[in-house]
Short mmCIF file of C-alpha atoms in Angstrom, two decimals:
data_model
loop_
_atom_site.label_atom_id
_atom_site.label_comp_id
_atom_site.label_asym_id
_atom_site.label_seq_id
_atom_site.Cartn_x
_atom_site.Cartn_y
_atom_site.Cartn_z
CA UNK A 288 -0.02 -0.50 0.09
CA UNK A 289 1.50 3.18 -0.58
CA UNK A 290 2.90 5.82 1.94
CA UNK A 291 0.00 8.55 1.64
CA UNK A 292 -2.67 6.18 1.84
CA UNK A 293 -1.02 3.86 5.24
CA UNK A 294 -1.19 7.63 6.41
CA UNK A 295 -4.70 8.22 5.57
CA UNK A 296 -5.75 4.98 7.54
CA UNK A 297 -3.83 5.54 10.24
CA UNK A 298 -5.32 8.78 10.42
CA UNK A 299 -8.77 7.67 9.48
CA UNK A 300 -8.89 4.26 11.99
CA UNK A 301 -7.53 6.45 14.84
CA UNK A 302 -9.88 5.13 18.06
CA UNK A 303 -11.28 2.85 15.94
CA UNK A 304 -10.61 -1.54 15.39
CA UNK A 305 -9.64 -2.38 11.64
CA UNK A 306 -11.16 -4.86 10.91
CA UNK A 307 -10.15 -5.55 6.97
CA UNK A 308 -8.21 -3.65 3.91
CA UNK A 309 -8.69 -4.21 0.45
CA UNK A 310 -7.80 -2.60 -2.83
CA UNK A 311 -9.96 -2.14 -5.30
CA UNK A 312 -10.35 -0.65 -9.55
CA UNK A 313 -12.46 0.68 -10.79
CA UNK A 314 -12.26 3.13 -14.42
CA UNK A 315 -8.57 2.18 -14.34
CA UNK A 316 -8.39 3.94 -11.27
CA UNK A 317 -6.82 2.05 -7.73
CA UNK A 318 -8.65 2.30 -4.86
CA UNK A 319 -7.85 1.10 -1.69
CA UNK A 320 -10.77 0.52 1.10
CA UNK A 321 -10.25 0.24 4.92
CA UNK A 322 -13.05 -1.32 7.26
CA UNK A 323 -13.27 -1.06 11.19
CA UNK A 324 -15.76 -0.37 14.05
CA UNK A 325 -15.69 2.95 15.74
CA UNK A 326 -17.53 2.36 18.99
CA UNK A 327 -19.22 -0.80 18.38
CA UNK A 328 -20.54 1.02 14.89
CA UNK A 329 -18.99 0.22 11.03
CA UNK A 330 -16.82 2.97 8.50
CA UNK A 331 -15.48 2.05 5.62
CA UNK A 332 -13.07 4.69 4.43
CA UNK A 333 -12.60 4.42 0.77
CA UNK A 334 -8.90 5.88 -0.09
CA UNK A 335 -7.77 6.85 -3.53
CA UNK A 336 -3.50 6.25 -4.37
CA UNK A 337 -3.02 9.77 -3.27
CA UNK A 338 -4.42 9.51 0.44
CA UNK A 339 -7.33 11.49 -0.35
CA UNK A 340 -10.45 10.06 1.27
CA UNK A 341 -12.60 9.71 -1.65
CA UNK A 342 -16.25 8.48 0.04
CA UNK A 343 -16.88 7.02 3.55
CA UNK A 344 -19.77 4.83 4.82
CA UNK A 345 -20.64 5.47 8.52
CA UNK A 346 -23.38 3.68 10.67
CA UNK A 347 -25.92 5.81 12.05
CA UNK A 348 -28.68 5.29 14.55
CA UNK A 349 -32.11 4.89 12.64
CA UNK A 350 -33.61 7.65 16.18
CA UNK A 351 -30.61 10.36 14.92
CA UNK A 352 -31.88 11.42 11.37
CA UNK A 353 -33.67 14.07 10.85
CA UNK A 354 -36.98 13.23 10.95
CA UNK A 355 -37.78 14.26 6.88
CA UNK A 356 -34.65 11.49 6.30
CA UNK A 357 -36.08 9.20 8.46
CA UNK A 358 -39.64 9.28 6.35
CA UNK A 359 -38.45 9.10 3.50
CA UNK A 360 -36.34 5.81 4.18
CA UNK A 361 -39.84 4.32 5.57
CA UNK A 362 -41.58 5.52 2.59
CA UNK A 363 -38.53 3.79 0.08
CA UNK A 364 -38.63 0.50 1.99
CA UNK A 365 -42.69 0.58 2.02
CA UNK A 366 -42.68 -3.04 3.20
CA UNK A 367 -39.79 -3.29 4.35
CA UNK A 368 -37.89 -3.58 7.83
CA UNK A 369 -35.25 -1.29 8.11
CA UNK A 370 -32.12 -3.09 8.98
CA UNK A 371 -28.53 -1.36 9.66
CA UNK A 372 -28.17 2.36 7.98
CA UNK A 373 -25.48 4.41 6.92
CA UNK A 374 -24.04 8.08 5.46
CA UNK A 375 -22.35 8.16 2.93
CA UNK A 376 -19.76 11.13 2.81
CA UNK A 377 -17.95 11.97 -0.65
CA UNK A 378 -15.10 14.38 -0.44
CA UNK A 379 -16.12 15.52 2.25
CA UNK A 380 -20.25 15.95 1.65
CA UNK A 381 -23.04 14.18 2.70
CA UNK A 382 -24.35 12.70 -0.19
CA UNK A 383 -27.27 10.05 0.85
CA UNK A 384 -28.38 7.82 3.44
CA UNK A 385 -28.31 4.52 2.17
CA UNK A 386 -30.31 1.60 4.80
CA UNK A 387 -30.68 -2.40 4.20
CA UNK A 388 -33.73 -3.60 3.93
CA UNK A 389 -35.28 -7.13 3.65
CA UNK A 390 -39.11 -7.34 2.26
CA UNK A 391 -40.58 -11.50 2.01
CA UNK A 392 -36.62 -12.66 3.09
CA UNK A 393 -35.73 -10.02 0.89
CA UNK A 394 -32.36 -8.23 0.92
CA UNK A 395 -31.85 -4.57 -0.69
CA UNK A 396 -30.90 -1.73 -0.88
CA UNK A 397 -32.03 1.75 -0.16
CA UNK A 398 -30.69 5.33 -0.42
CA UNK A 399 -32.24 8.62 -0.05
CA UNK A 400 -30.56 12.40 -0.47
CA UNK A 401 -28.96 14.40 2.76
CA UNK A 402 -32.85 15.63 3.09
CA UNK A 403 -35.13 13.28 3.26
CA UNK A 404 -35.85 13.04 -0.49
CA UNK A 405 -35.78 10.83 -3.69
CA UNK A 406 -32.45 10.45 -5.28
CA UNK A 407 -32.20 11.39 -9.12
CA UNK A 408 -29.47 8.17 -9.22
CA UNK A 409 -28.02 5.72 -6.87
CA UNK A 410 -24.94 7.44 -5.34
#
């Protein structure tokens, strides 16, 4: 792993338990993902080869979300049961909330924007 990536992993995982690490390629670019647990909650950090944080998925409590976000997730889940919810931050900006949903035994993921509204496209 590049030194810049290791430095970012060290900074992002301070106080966390590092669970795993992977390397992935997308559109000709190599990214590194650090999976960790911070105070009992999951946090995944995607880092580019220069050590810049590209994306962070961090588990949040459903009850801590603003009411419009809760309502948006409930509406999108329909009859499904909402499980783990994560905030999705790209390049330092909150872009969506993502939830795991189980409907009739089938697992899926749903997303809403930071204001609870449906997204034009999945992040």
